[in-house]
Amino acid sequence: MKYAFSTLGVPGRSVEHCAGLAAEHGYDGLELRAHPEESLHPGSSATDRAAALRTLTRSGVSALGLAGYVRVAAEAADEQVLAEMRGLVRLAADLEAPYVRVFPGGGELPAEAADARAVRRLRAVAPFAERYGVRVLLETHDSHRTGAAAARVLDGVAGNGAGVLWDVLHTWLGGETPAATRRALGAHLGYLQVKDVASASDLIPVGLGDGVLPLAGAVGVAPLDGWLCWEYEKRWYPEATELAGQLARGRDHLERLVAAGAVDRTRSEPAE
């Protein structure tokens, strides 16, 4: 298992600062928030992209993915949405990141209409992403917060250029168990985004293991050769405790969950 954290937890900090935190606390990668508030986004120059890649390489830290804000089922012109996704894919390729995150954003559209719009756009961008060695991941979020809802979309998209990012908070809020999410996603799963909160009505981020989310269940069914990414939403909740002081403890907690999950899987295997 490899471990990453999202730069959403350290808003406005440089790639050098974030990579240093990751290296210091034993994280293998960073999920980079791709927004104009940050130092890297689709409008960044070639010089800035190259400098960021050098920084990551020097630190021994990978760019796991870009957390973009495109909404693939939103009421916008197809070409606008596709252009935004292509921009994220190019930036990911320049940073040697294998993944790009997009949101559903279906709003109040009927599920069938939102699905169709998302399928159409992901079908169009998936071959482009695949040529760049990037996979566009639809996050379990907003209008498609469960694995079952996200899988409805991805079942209609061919090829390896698209998949699903499993946000454990939203599948839980959607009433789906980790086992059900994993079954629904199957081969569509890109990686797992972990976090913790005090309750469904109090979403201020807390340390991993200090809240109510079913992290053990989710980690226990995650691919052992994949990635776990801690998304600590400090940007949206400035009153939350600073992330830097929690990184070591958070990684240790995830390692314990991974080890326990591996033991459980071994016990559940049929005897020869």
Short mmCIF file of C-alpha atoms in Angstrom, two decimals:
data_model
loop_
_atom_site.label_atom_id
_atom_site.label_comp_id
_atom_site.label_asym_id
_atom_site.label_seq_id
_atom_site.Cartn_x
_atom_site.Cartn_y
_atom_site.Cartn_z
CA MET A 1 0.00 0.00 0.00
CA LYS A 2 1.16 3.55 -0.72
CA TYR A 3 0.10 6.64 1.21
CA ALA A 4 -0.61 10.20 0.14
CA PHE A 5 -2.31 13.30 1.48
CA SER A 6 -4.22 16.01 -0.31
CA THR A 7 -2.88 19.56 -0.38
CA LEU A 8 -6.44 20.63 0.47
CA GLY A 9 -5.19 20.12 4.02
CA VAL A 10 -2.42 22.71 3.68
CA PRO A 11 -4.10 25.39 1.55
CA GLY A 12 -1.90 27.87 -0.24
CA ARG A 13 1.39 26.19 0.61
CA SER A 14 4.04 25.62 -2.05
CA VAL A 15 4.74 22.29 -3.71
CA GLU A 16 8.16 22.36 -2.05
CA HIS A 17 6.59 22.76 1.40
CA CYS A 18 4.03 19.99 0.80
CA ALA A 19 6.60 17.61 -0.66
CA GLY A 20 8.82 18.25 2.36
CA LEU A 21 5.98 17.38 4.72
CA ALA A 22 5.26 14.21 2.79
CA ALA A 23 8.87 13.07 2.78
CA GLU A 24 9.36 13.92 6.47
CA HIS A 25 6.32 11.91 7.57
CA GLY A 26 6.68 8.87 5.32
CA TYR A 27 4.07 9.62 2.66
CA ASP A 28 4.73 8.37 -0.84
CA GLY A 29 2.71 10.94 -2.73
CA LEU A 30 0.58 14.06 -2.87
CA GLU A 31 -2.86 14.68 -4.28
CA LEU A 32 -2.41 18.20 -5.62
CA ARG A 33 -5.37 20.57 -5.48
CA ALA A 34 -5.55 22.02 -9.02
CA HIS A 35 -7.12 25.40 -8.38
CA PRO A 36 -6.05 29.02 -9.08
CA GLU A 37 -5.67 29.52 -5.32
CA GLU A 38 -2.77 27.08 -5.42
CA SER A 39 0.64 27.24 -7.05
CA LEU A 40 -0.25 24.63 -9.70
CA HIS A 41 -3.36 24.59 -11.88
CA PRO A 42 -4.14 24.15 -15.60
CA GLY A 43 -3.08 27.76 -16.26
CA SER A 44 0.40 27.22 -14.82
CA SER A 45 3.33 27.83 -17.16
CA ALA A 46 5.60 25.14 -18.55
CA THR A 47 8.37 26.55 -16.36
CA ASP A 48 6.30 26.19 -13.19
CA ARG A 49 5.28 22.66 -14.14
CA ALA A 50 8.86 21.58 -14.77
CA ALA A 51 10.02 23.16 -11.50
CA ALA A 52 7.28 21.36 -9.57
CA LEU A 53 8.23 18.01 -11.08
CA ARG A 54 11.87 18.59 -10.18
CA THR A 55 10.84 19.42 -6.61
CA LEU A 56 8.76 16.27 -6.28
CA THR A 57 11.48 14.09 -7.78
CA ARG A 58 14.14 15.59 -5.52
CA SER A 59 11.93 14.93 -2.49
CA GLY A 60 11.23 11.33 -3.50
CA VAL A 61 7.49 12.07 -3.55
CA SER A 62 5.08 11.27 -6.40
CA ALA A 63 2.18 13.30 -7.67
CA LEU A 64 -0.62 10.81 -7.15
CA GLY A 65 -3.22 12.92 -8.88
CA LEU A 66 -4.76 16.30 -9.48
CA ALA A 67 -7.91 17.25 -7.59
CA GLY A 68 -9.77 19.19 -10.25
CA TYR A 69 -13.16 20.86 -10.06
CA VAL A 70 -14.73 19.93 -13.38
CA ARG A 71 -18.33 18.73 -13.04
CA VAL A 72 -18.99 16.19 -15.75
CA ALA A 73 -22.80 16.18 -15.44
CA ALA A 74 -23.17 19.94 -15.05
CA GLU A 75 -25.37 22.07 -17.28
CA ALA A 76 -22.62 23.53 -19.46
CA ALA A 77 -21.51 23.18 -23.06
CA ASP A 78 -19.80 19.87 -23.73
CA GLU A 79 -16.77 21.52 -25.31
CA GLN A 80 -16.20 23.72 -22.27
CA VAL A 81 -16.27 20.72 -19.93
CA LEU A 82 -14.05 18.66 -22.22
CA ALA A 83 -11.55 21.49 -22.62
CA GLU A 84 -11.26 21.78 -18.84
CA MET A 85 -10.71 18.05 -18.48
CA ARG A 86 -8.09 18.01 -21.23
CA GLY A 87 -6.28 20.84 -19.46
CA LEU A 88 -6.17 18.81 -16.25
CA VAL A 89 -4.95 15.74 -18.12
CA ARG A 90 -2.09 17.69 -19.71
CA LEU A 91 -1.05 19.09 -16.34
CA ALA A 92 -1.17 15.62 -14.79
CA ALA A 93 1.01 14.25 -17.58
CA ASP A 94 3.53 17.06 -17.08
CA LEU A 95 3.73 16.15 -13.39
CA GLU A 96 3.80 12.40 -14.11
CA ALA A 97 0.60 11.99 -12.12
CA PRO A 98 -1.54 8.97 -13.08
CA TYR A 99 -4.91 10.40 -12.00
CA VAL A 100 -7.20 13.41 -12.38
CA ARG A 101 -10.22 13.90 -10.10
CA VAL A 102 -13.52 15.25 -11.45
CA PHE A 103 -16.90 15.71 -9.75
CA PRO A 104 -20.32 14.52 -10.96
CA GLY A 105 -22.19 17.80 -10.41
CA GLY A 106 -25.53 16.54 -11.67
CA GLY A 107 -27.46 18.89 -9.40
CA GLU A 108 -31.21 18.41 -9.56
CA LEU A 109 -31.17 16.60 -12.90
CA PRO A 110 -32.99 13.25 -12.98
CA ALA A 111 -30.49 10.44 -12.47
CA GLU A 112 -30.89 9.12 -16.01
CA ALA A 113 -30.17 12.50 -17.56
CA ALA A 114 -27.19 13.17 -15.29
CA ASP A 115 -25.77 9.71 -16.03
CA ALA A 116 -26.12 10.20 -19.77
CA ARG A 117 -24.36 13.56 -19.71
CA ALA A 118 -21.49 12.23 -17.58
CA VAL A 119 -21.11 9.12 -19.73
CA ARG A 120 -21.01 11.17 -22.93
CA ARG A 121 -18.27 13.46 -21.66
CA LEU A 122 -16.15 10.76 -20.02
CA ARG A 123 -16.39 8.65 -23.16
CA ALA A 124 -15.09 11.62 -25.14
CA VAL A 125 -12.15 12.39 -22.83
CA ALA A 126 -11.12 8.86 -21.86
CA PRO A 127 -9.14 8.05 -25.05
CA PHE A 128 -7.36 11.42 -24.78
CA ALA A 129 -6.43 10.71 -21.16
CA GLU A 130 -5.28 7.21 -22.01
CA ARG A 131 -2.89 8.55 -24.66
CA TYR A 132 -1.28 10.69 -21.95
CA GLY A 133 -1.09 7.79 -19.50
CA VAL A 134 -3.66 9.40 -17.22
CA ARG A 135 -6.95 8.11 -15.82
CA VAL A 136 -9.83 10.51 -15.14
CA LEU A 137 -11.58 9.53 -11.90
CA LEU A 138 -15.17 10.42 -11.08
CA GLU A 139 -15.33 11.04 -7.34
CA THR A 140 -18.18 9.58 -5.30
CA HIS A 141 -19.66 12.97 -4.49
CA ASP A 142 -22.78 15.19 -4.67
CA SER A 143 -25.26 13.76 -7.22
CA HIS A 144 -23.38 10.43 -7.44
CA ARG A 145 -22.13 9.95 -3.90
CA THR A 146 -22.39 6.14 -3.73
CA GLY A 147 -20.32 3.52 -5.48
CA ALA A 148 -23.46 2.20 -7.14
CA ALA A 149 -24.25 5.62 -8.63
CA ALA A 150 -20.70 6.19 -9.85
CA ALA A 151 -20.54 2.68 -11.32
CA ARG A 152 -23.71 3.36 -13.34
CA VAL A 153 -21.72 6.02 -15.17
CA LEU A 154 -18.46 4.13 -15.56
CA ASP A 155 -20.23 1.02 -16.81
CA GLY A 156 -21.06 3.12 -19.88
CA VAL A 157 -17.47 4.28 -20.50
CA ALA A 158 -15.11 1.98 -22.37
CA GLY A 159 -11.33 1.76 -22.02
CA ASN A 160 -8.88 2.46 -19.23
CA GLY A 161 -8.94 6.25 -19.40
CA ALA A 162 -11.67 6.69 -16.77
CA GLY A 163 -12.52 5.27 -13.36
CA VAL A 164 -13.78 6.16 -9.90
CA LEU A 165 -12.24 7.89 -6.89
CA TRP A 166 -13.82 6.47 -3.74
CA ASP A 167 -14.41 9.19 -1.13
CA VAL A 168 -15.31 7.22 1.99
CA LEU A 169 -17.24 10.13 3.55
CA HIS A 170 -19.73 10.43 0.72
CA THR A 171 -20.43 6.74 0.31
CA TRP A 172 -21.08 6.60 4.06
CA LEU A 173 -23.38 9.62 3.88
CA GLY A 174 -25.14 7.85 1.02
CA GLY A 175 -25.90 4.87 3.28
CA GLU A 176 -23.56 2.44 1.51
CA THR A 177 -21.34 0.01 3.40
CA PRO A 178 -17.66 -0.27 2.41
CA ALA A 179 -18.21 -3.83 1.20
CA ALA A 180 -21.10 -2.73 -1.01
CA THR A 181 -19.07 0.17 -2.42
CA ARG A 182 -16.15 -2.10 -3.26
CA ARG A 183 -18.42 -4.61 -4.98
CA ALA A 184 -20.08 -1.88 -7.00
CA LEU A 185 -16.84 -0.28 -8.15
CA GLY A 186 -14.92 -3.42 -9.11
CA ALA A 187 -12.26 -2.61 -11.69
CA HIS A 188 -13.48 1.01 -11.90
CA LEU A 189 -11.70 1.85 -8.62
CA GLY A 190 -8.72 4.15 -8.98
CA TYR A 191 -7.83 4.85 -5.35
CA LEU A 192 -9.41 5.49 -1.97
CA GLN A 193 -9.73 8.91 -0.32
CA VAL A 194 -9.89 8.59 3.48
CA LYS A 195 -10.86 11.14 6.13
CA ASP A 196 -12.76 11.28 9.41
CA VAL A 197 -15.52 13.42 10.95
CA ALA A 198 -17.36 13.59 14.26
CA SER A 199 -20.84 12.91 12.83
CA ALA A 200 -23.03 13.29 9.76
CA SER A 201 -24.02 16.75 11.01
CA ASP A 202 -20.50 17.85 11.99
CA LEU A 203 -18.16 17.54 9.04
CA ILE A 204 -15.22 19.48 10.47
CA PRO A 205 -12.25 17.18 9.82
CA VAL A 206 -10.71 15.28 12.73
CA GLY A 207 -7.74 12.96 12.95
CA LEU A 208 -7.99 9.56 11.34
CA GLY A 209 -9.61 7.17 13.79
CA ASP A 210 -11.02 9.96 15.96
CA GLY A 211 -14.39 10.08 14.20
CA VAL A 212 -17.20 7.85 13.04
CA LEU A 213 -16.33 6.90 9.46
CA PRO A 214 -15.90 3.17 8.71
CA LEU A 215 -12.22 3.45 7.85
CA ALA A 216 -11.34 -0.09 8.88
CA GLY A 217 -14.01 -1.50 6.62
CA ALA A 218 -12.98 0.66 3.67
CA VAL A 219 -9.24 0.07 4.04
CA GLY A 220 -9.92 -3.61 4.58
CA VAL A 221 -11.37 -3.97 1.08
CA ALA A 222 -8.98 -1.59 -0.70
CA PRO A 223 -6.44 -3.13 -3.11
CA LEU A 224 -3.25 -3.83 -1.18
CA ASP A 225 -1.14 -2.63 -4.10
CA GLY A 226 -3.03 0.65 -4.39
CA TRP A 227 -3.09 4.08 -2.77
CA LEU A 228 -4.77 5.56 0.29
CA CYS A 229 -5.02 9.34 0.22
CA TRP A 230 -5.92 11.40 3.29
CA GLU A 231 -8.13 14.32 2.29
CA TYR A 232 -8.19 16.68 5.27
CA GLU A 233 -10.52 19.53 4.35
CA LYS A 234 -8.70 22.38 6.10
CA ARG A 235 -9.46 24.74 3.19
CA TRP A 236 -13.20 24.50 3.86
CA TYR A 237 -12.90 24.35 7.66
CA PRO A 238 -10.18 26.83 8.73
CA GLU A 239 -11.00 26.18 12.38
CA ALA A 240 -9.78 22.58 12.05
CA THR A 241 -6.49 21.62 13.70
CA GLU A 242 -3.44 22.05 11.47
CA LEU A 243 -2.71 18.96 9.41
CA ALA A 244 1.09 18.95 9.71
CA GLY A 245 1.07 17.89 13.35
CA GLN A 246 -1.24 14.97 12.59
CA LEU A 247 0.50 13.46 9.57
CA ALA A 248 2.69 10.93 11.39
CA ARG A 249 -0.14 9.67 13.57
CA GLY A 250 -2.47 9.49 10.57
CA ARG A 251 -0.06 7.39 8.55
CA ASP A 252 0.52 5.07 11.51
CA HIS A 253 -3.23 4.61 11.86
CA LEU A 254 -3.61 3.71 8.20
CA GLU A 255 -0.74 1.24 8.40
CA ARG A 256 -2.43 -0.50 11.32
CA LEU A 257 -5.70 -0.70 9.39
CA VAL A 258 -3.92 -2.10 6.34
CA ALA A 259 -2.14 -4.73 8.46
CA ALA A 260 -5.36 -5.74 10.19
CA GLY A 261 -7.17 -5.93 6.87
CA ALA A 262 -4.46 -8.14 5.41
CA VAL A 263 -4.81 -10.54 8.34
CA ASP A 264 -8.59 -10.62 7.94
CA ARG A 265 -8.27 -11.40 4.24
CA THR A 266 -5.89 -14.26 4.95
CA ARG A 267 -8.28 -15.75 7.49
CA SER A 268 -11.17 -15.54 5.08
CA GLU A 269 -9.32 -17.39 2.30
CA PRO A 270 -10.51 -20.98 1.89
CA ALA A 271 -8.07 -23.64 3.08
CA GLU A 272 -6.43 -25.71 0.36
#
